[in-house]
PDB file of N, CA and C in Angstrom:
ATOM      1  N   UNK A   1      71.916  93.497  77.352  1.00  0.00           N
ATOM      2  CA  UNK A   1      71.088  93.630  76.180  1.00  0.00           C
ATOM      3  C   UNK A   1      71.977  93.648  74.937  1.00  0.00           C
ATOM      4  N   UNK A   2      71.523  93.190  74.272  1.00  0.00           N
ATOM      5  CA  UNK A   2      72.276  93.337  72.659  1.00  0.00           C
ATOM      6  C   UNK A   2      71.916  94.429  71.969  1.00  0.00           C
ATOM      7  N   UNK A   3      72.637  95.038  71.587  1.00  0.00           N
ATOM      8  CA  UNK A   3      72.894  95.959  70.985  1.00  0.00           C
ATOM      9  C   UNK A   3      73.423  96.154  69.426  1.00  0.00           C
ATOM     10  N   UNK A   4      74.024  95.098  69.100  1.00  0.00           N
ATOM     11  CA  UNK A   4      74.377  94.637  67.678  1.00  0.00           C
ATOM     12  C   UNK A   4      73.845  92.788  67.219  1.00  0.00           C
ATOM     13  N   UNK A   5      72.920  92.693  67.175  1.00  0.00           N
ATOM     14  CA  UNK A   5      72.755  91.547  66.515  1.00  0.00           C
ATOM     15  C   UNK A   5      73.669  90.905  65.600  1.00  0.00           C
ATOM     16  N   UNK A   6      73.804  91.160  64.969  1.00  0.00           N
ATOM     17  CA  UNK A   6      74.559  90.981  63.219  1.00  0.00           C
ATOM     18  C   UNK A   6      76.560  90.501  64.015  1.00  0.00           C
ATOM     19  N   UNK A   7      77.046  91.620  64.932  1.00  0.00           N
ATOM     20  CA  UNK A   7      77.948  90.823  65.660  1.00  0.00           C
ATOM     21  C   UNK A   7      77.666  90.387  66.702  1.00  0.00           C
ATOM     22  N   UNK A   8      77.068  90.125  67.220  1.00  0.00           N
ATOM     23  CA  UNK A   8      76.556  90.019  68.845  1.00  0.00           C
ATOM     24  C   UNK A   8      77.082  90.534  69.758  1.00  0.00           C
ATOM     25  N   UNK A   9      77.102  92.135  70.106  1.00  0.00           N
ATOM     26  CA  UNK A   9      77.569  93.455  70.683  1.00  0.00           C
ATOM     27  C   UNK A   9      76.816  93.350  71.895  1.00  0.00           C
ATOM     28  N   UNK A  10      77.269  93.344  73.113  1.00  0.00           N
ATOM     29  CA  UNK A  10      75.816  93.773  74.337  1.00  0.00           C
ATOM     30  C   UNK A  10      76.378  95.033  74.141  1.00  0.00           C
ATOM     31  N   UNK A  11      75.636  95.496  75.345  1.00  0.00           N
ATOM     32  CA  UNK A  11      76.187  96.810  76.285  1.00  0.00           C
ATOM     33  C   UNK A  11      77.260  96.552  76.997  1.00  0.00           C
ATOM     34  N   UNK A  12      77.243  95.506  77.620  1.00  0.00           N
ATOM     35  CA  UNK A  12      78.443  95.191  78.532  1.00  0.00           C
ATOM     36  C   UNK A  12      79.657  95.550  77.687  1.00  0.00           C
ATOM     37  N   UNK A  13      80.003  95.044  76.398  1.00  0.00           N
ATOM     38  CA  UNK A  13      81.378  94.631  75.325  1.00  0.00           C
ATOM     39  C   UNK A  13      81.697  96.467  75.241  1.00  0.00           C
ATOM     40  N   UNK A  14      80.270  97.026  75.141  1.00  0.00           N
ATOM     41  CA  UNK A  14      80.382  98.572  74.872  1.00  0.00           C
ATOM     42  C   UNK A  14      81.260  99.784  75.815  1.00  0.00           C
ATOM     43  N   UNK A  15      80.630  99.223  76.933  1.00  0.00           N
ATOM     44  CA  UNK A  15      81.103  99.673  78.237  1.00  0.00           C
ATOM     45  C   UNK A  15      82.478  99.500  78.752  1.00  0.00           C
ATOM     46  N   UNK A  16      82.988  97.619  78.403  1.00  0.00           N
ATOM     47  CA  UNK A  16      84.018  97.093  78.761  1.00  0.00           C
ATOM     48  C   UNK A  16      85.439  97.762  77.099  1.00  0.00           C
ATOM     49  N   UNK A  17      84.794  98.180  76.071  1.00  0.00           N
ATOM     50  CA  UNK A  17      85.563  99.165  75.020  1.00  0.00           C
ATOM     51  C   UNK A  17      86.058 100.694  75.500  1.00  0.00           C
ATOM     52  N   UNK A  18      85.179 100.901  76.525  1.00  0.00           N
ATOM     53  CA  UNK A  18      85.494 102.724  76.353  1.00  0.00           C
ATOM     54  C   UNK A  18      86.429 102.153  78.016  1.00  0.00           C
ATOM     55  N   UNK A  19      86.199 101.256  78.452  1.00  0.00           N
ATOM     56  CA  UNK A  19      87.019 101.345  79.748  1.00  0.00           C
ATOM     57  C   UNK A  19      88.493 101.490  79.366  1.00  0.00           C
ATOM     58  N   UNK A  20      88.523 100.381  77.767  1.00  0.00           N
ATOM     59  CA  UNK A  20      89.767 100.276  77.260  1.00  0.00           C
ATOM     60  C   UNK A  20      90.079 101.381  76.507  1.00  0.00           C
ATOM     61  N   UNK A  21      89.371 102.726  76.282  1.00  0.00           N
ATOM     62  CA  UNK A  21      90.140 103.236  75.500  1.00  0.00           C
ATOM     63  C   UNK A  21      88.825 103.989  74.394  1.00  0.00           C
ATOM     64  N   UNK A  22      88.035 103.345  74.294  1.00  0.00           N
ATOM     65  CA  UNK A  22      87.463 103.772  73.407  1.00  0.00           C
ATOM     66  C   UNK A  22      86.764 105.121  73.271  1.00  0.00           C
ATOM     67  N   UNK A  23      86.387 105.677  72.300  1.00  0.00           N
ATOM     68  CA  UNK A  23      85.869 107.403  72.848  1.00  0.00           C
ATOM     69  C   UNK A  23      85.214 107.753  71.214  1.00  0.00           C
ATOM     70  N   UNK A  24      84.657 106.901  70.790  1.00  0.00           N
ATOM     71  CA  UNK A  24      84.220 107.075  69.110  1.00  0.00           C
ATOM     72  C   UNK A  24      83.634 106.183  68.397  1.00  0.00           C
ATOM     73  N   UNK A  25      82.625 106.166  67.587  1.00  0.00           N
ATOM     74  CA  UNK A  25      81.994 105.095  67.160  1.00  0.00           C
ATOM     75  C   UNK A  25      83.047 104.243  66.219  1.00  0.00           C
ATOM     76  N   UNK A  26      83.976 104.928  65.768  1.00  0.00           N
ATOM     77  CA  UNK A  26      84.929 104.193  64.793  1.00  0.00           C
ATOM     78  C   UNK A  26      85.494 103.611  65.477  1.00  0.00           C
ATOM     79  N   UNK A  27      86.093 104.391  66.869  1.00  0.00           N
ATOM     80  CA  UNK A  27      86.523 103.144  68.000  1.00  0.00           C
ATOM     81  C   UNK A  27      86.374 101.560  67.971  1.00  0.00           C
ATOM     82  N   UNK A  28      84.931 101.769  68.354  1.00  0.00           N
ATOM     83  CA  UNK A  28      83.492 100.857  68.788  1.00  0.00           C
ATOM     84  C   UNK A  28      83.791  99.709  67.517  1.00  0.00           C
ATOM     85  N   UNK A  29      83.838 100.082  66.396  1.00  0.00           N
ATOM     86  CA  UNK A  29      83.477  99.550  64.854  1.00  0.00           C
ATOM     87  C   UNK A  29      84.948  98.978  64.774  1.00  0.00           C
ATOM     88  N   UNK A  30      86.124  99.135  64.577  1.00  0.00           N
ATOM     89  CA  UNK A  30      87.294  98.911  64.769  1.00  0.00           C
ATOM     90  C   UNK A  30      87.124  97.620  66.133  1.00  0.00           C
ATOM     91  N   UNK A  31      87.054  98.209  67.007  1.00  0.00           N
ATOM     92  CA  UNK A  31      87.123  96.957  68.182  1.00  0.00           C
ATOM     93  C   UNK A  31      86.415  95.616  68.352  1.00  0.00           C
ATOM     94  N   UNK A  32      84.972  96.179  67.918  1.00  0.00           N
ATOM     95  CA  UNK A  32      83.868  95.579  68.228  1.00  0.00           C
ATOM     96  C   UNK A  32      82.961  94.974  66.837  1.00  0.00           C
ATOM     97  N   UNK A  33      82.657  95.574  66.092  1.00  0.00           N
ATOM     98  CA  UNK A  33      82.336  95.264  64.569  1.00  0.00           C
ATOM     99  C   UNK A  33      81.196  96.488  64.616  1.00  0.00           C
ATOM    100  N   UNK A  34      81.028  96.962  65.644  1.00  0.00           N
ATOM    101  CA  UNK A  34      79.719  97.974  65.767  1.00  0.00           C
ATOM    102  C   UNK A  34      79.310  98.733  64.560  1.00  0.00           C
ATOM    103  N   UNK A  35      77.994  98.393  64.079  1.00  0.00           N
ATOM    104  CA  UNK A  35      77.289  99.079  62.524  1.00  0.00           C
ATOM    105  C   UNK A  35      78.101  99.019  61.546  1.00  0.00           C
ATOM    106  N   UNK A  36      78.896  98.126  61.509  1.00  0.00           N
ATOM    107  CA  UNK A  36      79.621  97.384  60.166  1.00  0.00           C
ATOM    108  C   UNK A  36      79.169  96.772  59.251  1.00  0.00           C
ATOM    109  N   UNK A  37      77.800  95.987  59.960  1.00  0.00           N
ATOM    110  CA  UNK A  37      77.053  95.053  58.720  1.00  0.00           C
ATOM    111  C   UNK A  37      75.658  96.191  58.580  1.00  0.00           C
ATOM    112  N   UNK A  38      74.744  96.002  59.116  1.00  0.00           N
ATOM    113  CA  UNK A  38      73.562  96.419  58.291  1.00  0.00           C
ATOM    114  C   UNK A  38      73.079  97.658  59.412  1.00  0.00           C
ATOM    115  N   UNK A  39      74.046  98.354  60.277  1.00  0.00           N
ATOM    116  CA  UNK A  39      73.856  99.439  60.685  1.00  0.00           C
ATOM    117  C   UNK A  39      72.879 100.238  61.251  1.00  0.00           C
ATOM    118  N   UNK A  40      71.797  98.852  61.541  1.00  0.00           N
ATOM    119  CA  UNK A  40      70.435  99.392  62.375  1.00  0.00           C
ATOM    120  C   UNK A  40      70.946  99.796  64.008  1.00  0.00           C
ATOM    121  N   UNK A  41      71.919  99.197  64.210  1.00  0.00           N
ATOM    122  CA  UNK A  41      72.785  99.390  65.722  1.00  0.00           C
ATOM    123  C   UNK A  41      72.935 100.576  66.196  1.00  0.00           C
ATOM    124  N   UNK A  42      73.870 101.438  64.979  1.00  0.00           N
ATOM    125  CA  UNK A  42      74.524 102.821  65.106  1.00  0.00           C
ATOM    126  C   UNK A  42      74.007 103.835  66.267  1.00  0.00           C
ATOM    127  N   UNK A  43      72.391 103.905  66.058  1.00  0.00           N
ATOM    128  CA  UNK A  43      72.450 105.094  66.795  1.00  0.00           C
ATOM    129  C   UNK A  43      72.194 104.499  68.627  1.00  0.00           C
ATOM    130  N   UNK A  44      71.402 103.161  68.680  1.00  0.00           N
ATOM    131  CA  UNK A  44      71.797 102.765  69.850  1.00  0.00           C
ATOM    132  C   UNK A  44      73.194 102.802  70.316  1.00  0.00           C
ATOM    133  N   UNK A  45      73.864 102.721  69.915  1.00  0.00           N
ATOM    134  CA  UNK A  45      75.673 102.482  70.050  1.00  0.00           C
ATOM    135  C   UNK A  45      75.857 103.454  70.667  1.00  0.00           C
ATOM    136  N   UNK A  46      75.863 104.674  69.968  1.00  0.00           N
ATOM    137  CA  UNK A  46      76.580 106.195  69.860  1.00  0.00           C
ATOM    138  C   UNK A  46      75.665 106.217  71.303  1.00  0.00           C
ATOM    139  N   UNK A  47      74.863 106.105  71.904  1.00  0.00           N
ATOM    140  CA  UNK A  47      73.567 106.729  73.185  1.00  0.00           C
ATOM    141  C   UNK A  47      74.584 106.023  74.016  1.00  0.00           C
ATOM    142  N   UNK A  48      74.460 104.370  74.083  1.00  0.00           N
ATOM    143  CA  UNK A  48      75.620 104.150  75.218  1.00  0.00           C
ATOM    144  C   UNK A  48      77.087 104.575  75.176  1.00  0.00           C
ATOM    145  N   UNK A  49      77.624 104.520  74.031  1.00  0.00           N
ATOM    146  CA  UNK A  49      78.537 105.646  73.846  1.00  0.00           C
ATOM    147  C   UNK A  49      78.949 106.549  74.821  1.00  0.00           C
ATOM    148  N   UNK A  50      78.434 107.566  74.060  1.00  0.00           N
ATOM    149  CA  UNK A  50      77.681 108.353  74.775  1.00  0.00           C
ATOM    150  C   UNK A  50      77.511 108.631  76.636  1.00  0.00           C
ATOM    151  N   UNK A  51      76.760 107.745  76.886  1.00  0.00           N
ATOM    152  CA  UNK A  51      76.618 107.815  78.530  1.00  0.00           C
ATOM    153  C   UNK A  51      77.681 106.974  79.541  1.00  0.00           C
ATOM    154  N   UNK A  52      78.278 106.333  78.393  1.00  0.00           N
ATOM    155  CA  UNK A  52      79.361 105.424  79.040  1.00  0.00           C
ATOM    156  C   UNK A  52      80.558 106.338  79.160  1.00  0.00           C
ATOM    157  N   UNK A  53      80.825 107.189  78.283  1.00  0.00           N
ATOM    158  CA  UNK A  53      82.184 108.672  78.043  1.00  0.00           C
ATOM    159  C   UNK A  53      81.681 109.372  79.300  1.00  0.00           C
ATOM    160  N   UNK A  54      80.430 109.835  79.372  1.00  0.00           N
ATOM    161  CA  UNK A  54      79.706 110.837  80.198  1.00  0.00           C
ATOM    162  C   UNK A  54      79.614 110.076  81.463  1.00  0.00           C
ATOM    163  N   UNK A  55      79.526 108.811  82.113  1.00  0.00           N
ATOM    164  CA  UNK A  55      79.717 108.379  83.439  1.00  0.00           C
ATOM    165  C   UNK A  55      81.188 108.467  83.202  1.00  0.00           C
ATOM    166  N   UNK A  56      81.912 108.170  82.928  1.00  0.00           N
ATOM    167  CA  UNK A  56      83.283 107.779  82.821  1.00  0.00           C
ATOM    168  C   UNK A  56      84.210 109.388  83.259  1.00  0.00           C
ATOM    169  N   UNK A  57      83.592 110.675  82.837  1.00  0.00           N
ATOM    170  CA  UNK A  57      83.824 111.587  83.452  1.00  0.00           C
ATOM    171  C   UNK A  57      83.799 111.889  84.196  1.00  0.00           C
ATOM    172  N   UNK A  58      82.170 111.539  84.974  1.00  0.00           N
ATOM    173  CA  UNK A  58      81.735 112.158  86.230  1.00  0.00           C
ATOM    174  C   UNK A  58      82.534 110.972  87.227  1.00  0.00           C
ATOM    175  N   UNK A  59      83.064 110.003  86.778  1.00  0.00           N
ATOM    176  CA  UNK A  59      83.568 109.027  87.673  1.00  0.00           C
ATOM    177  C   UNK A  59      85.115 109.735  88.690  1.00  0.00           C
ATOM    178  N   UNK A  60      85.620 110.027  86.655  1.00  0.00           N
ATOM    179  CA  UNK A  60      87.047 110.791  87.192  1.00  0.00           C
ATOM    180  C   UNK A  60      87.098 112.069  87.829  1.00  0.00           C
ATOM    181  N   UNK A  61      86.223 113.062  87.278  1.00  0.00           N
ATOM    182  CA  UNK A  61      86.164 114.534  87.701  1.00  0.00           C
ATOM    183  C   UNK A  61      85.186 114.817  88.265  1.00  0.00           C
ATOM    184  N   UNK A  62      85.111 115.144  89.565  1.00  0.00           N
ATOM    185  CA  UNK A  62      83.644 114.903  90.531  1.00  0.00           C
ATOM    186  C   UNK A  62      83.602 117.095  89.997  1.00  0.00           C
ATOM    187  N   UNK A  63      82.074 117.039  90.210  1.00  0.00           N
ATOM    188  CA  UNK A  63      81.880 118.273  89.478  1.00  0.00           C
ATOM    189  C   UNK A  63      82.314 119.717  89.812  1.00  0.00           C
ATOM    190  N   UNK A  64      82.663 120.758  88.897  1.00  0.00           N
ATOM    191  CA  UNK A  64      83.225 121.771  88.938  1.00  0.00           C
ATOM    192  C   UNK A  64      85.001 121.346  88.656  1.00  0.00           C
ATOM    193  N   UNK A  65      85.155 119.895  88.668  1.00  0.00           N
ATOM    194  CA  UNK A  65      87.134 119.740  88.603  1.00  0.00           C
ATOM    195  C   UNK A  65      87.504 119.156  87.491  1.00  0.00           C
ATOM    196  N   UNK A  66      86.688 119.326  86.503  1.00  0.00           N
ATOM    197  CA  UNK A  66      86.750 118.913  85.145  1.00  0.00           C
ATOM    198  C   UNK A  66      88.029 119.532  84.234  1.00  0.00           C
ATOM    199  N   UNK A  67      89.103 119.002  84.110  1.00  0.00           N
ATOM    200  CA  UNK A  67      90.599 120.367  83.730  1.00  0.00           C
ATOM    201  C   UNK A  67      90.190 121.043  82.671  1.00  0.00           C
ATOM    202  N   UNK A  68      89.269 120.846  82.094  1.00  0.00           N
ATOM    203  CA  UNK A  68      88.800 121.675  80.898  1.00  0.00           C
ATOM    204  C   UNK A  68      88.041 123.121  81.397  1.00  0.00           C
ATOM    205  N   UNK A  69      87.159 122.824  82.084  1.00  0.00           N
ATOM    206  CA  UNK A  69      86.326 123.467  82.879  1.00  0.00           C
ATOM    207  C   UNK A  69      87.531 124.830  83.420  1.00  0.00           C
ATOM    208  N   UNK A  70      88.650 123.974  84.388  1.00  0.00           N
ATOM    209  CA  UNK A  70      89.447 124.823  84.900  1.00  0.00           C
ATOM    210  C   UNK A  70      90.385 125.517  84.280  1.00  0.00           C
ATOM    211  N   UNK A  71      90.658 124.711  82.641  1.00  0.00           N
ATOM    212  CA  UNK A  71      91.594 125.798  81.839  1.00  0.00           C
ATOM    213  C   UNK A  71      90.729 127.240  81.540  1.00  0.00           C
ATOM    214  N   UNK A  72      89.219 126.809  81.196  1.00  0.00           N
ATOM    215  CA  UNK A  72      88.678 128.071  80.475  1.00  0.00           C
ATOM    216  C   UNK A  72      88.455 129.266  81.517  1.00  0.00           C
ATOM    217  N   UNK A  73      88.289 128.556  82.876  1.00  0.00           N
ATOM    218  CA  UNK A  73      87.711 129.458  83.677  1.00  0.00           C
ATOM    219  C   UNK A  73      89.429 130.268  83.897  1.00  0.00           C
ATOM    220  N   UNK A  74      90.350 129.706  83.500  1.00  0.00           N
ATOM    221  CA  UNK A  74      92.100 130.333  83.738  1.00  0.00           C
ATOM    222  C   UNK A  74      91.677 131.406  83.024  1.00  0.00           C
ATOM    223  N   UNK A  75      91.525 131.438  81.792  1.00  0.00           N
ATOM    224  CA  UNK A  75      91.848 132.289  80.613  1.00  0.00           C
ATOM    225  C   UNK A  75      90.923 133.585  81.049  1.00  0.00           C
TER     226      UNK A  75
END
């Protein structure tokens, strides 16, 4: 699905950004052109964003082994 008209953004380009690195809409906008021109995109963006960071966690840290999780529960 497209997601940016104005550059022609799918989801896929979105998905295939945070694999590379990405973790921010300025990311996204920098890489991709995301809500650069007329910014009706933005908040679709930020949702896959969003769930693309949030699978991308649960991918690496299967639940409860999150090192964040395990620093606070240290302290």
């Amino acid at each position: 699905m497209y997601v940016c008209v104005c550059n022609g953004v799918t989801e896929r380009d979105i998905h295939q950004a945070v694999c590379e690195g990405a973790c921010s809409m300025r990311d996204l906008r920098q890489q991709l052109g995301v809500a650069s021109q007329c910014g009706r995109c933005a908040t679709c963006a930020k949702a896959i964003l969003d769930q693309e960071i949030q699978h991308a966690q649960v991918t690496l840290y299967p639940l409860g082994q999150h090192p964040q999780r395990n620093f606070k529960q240290a302290i």
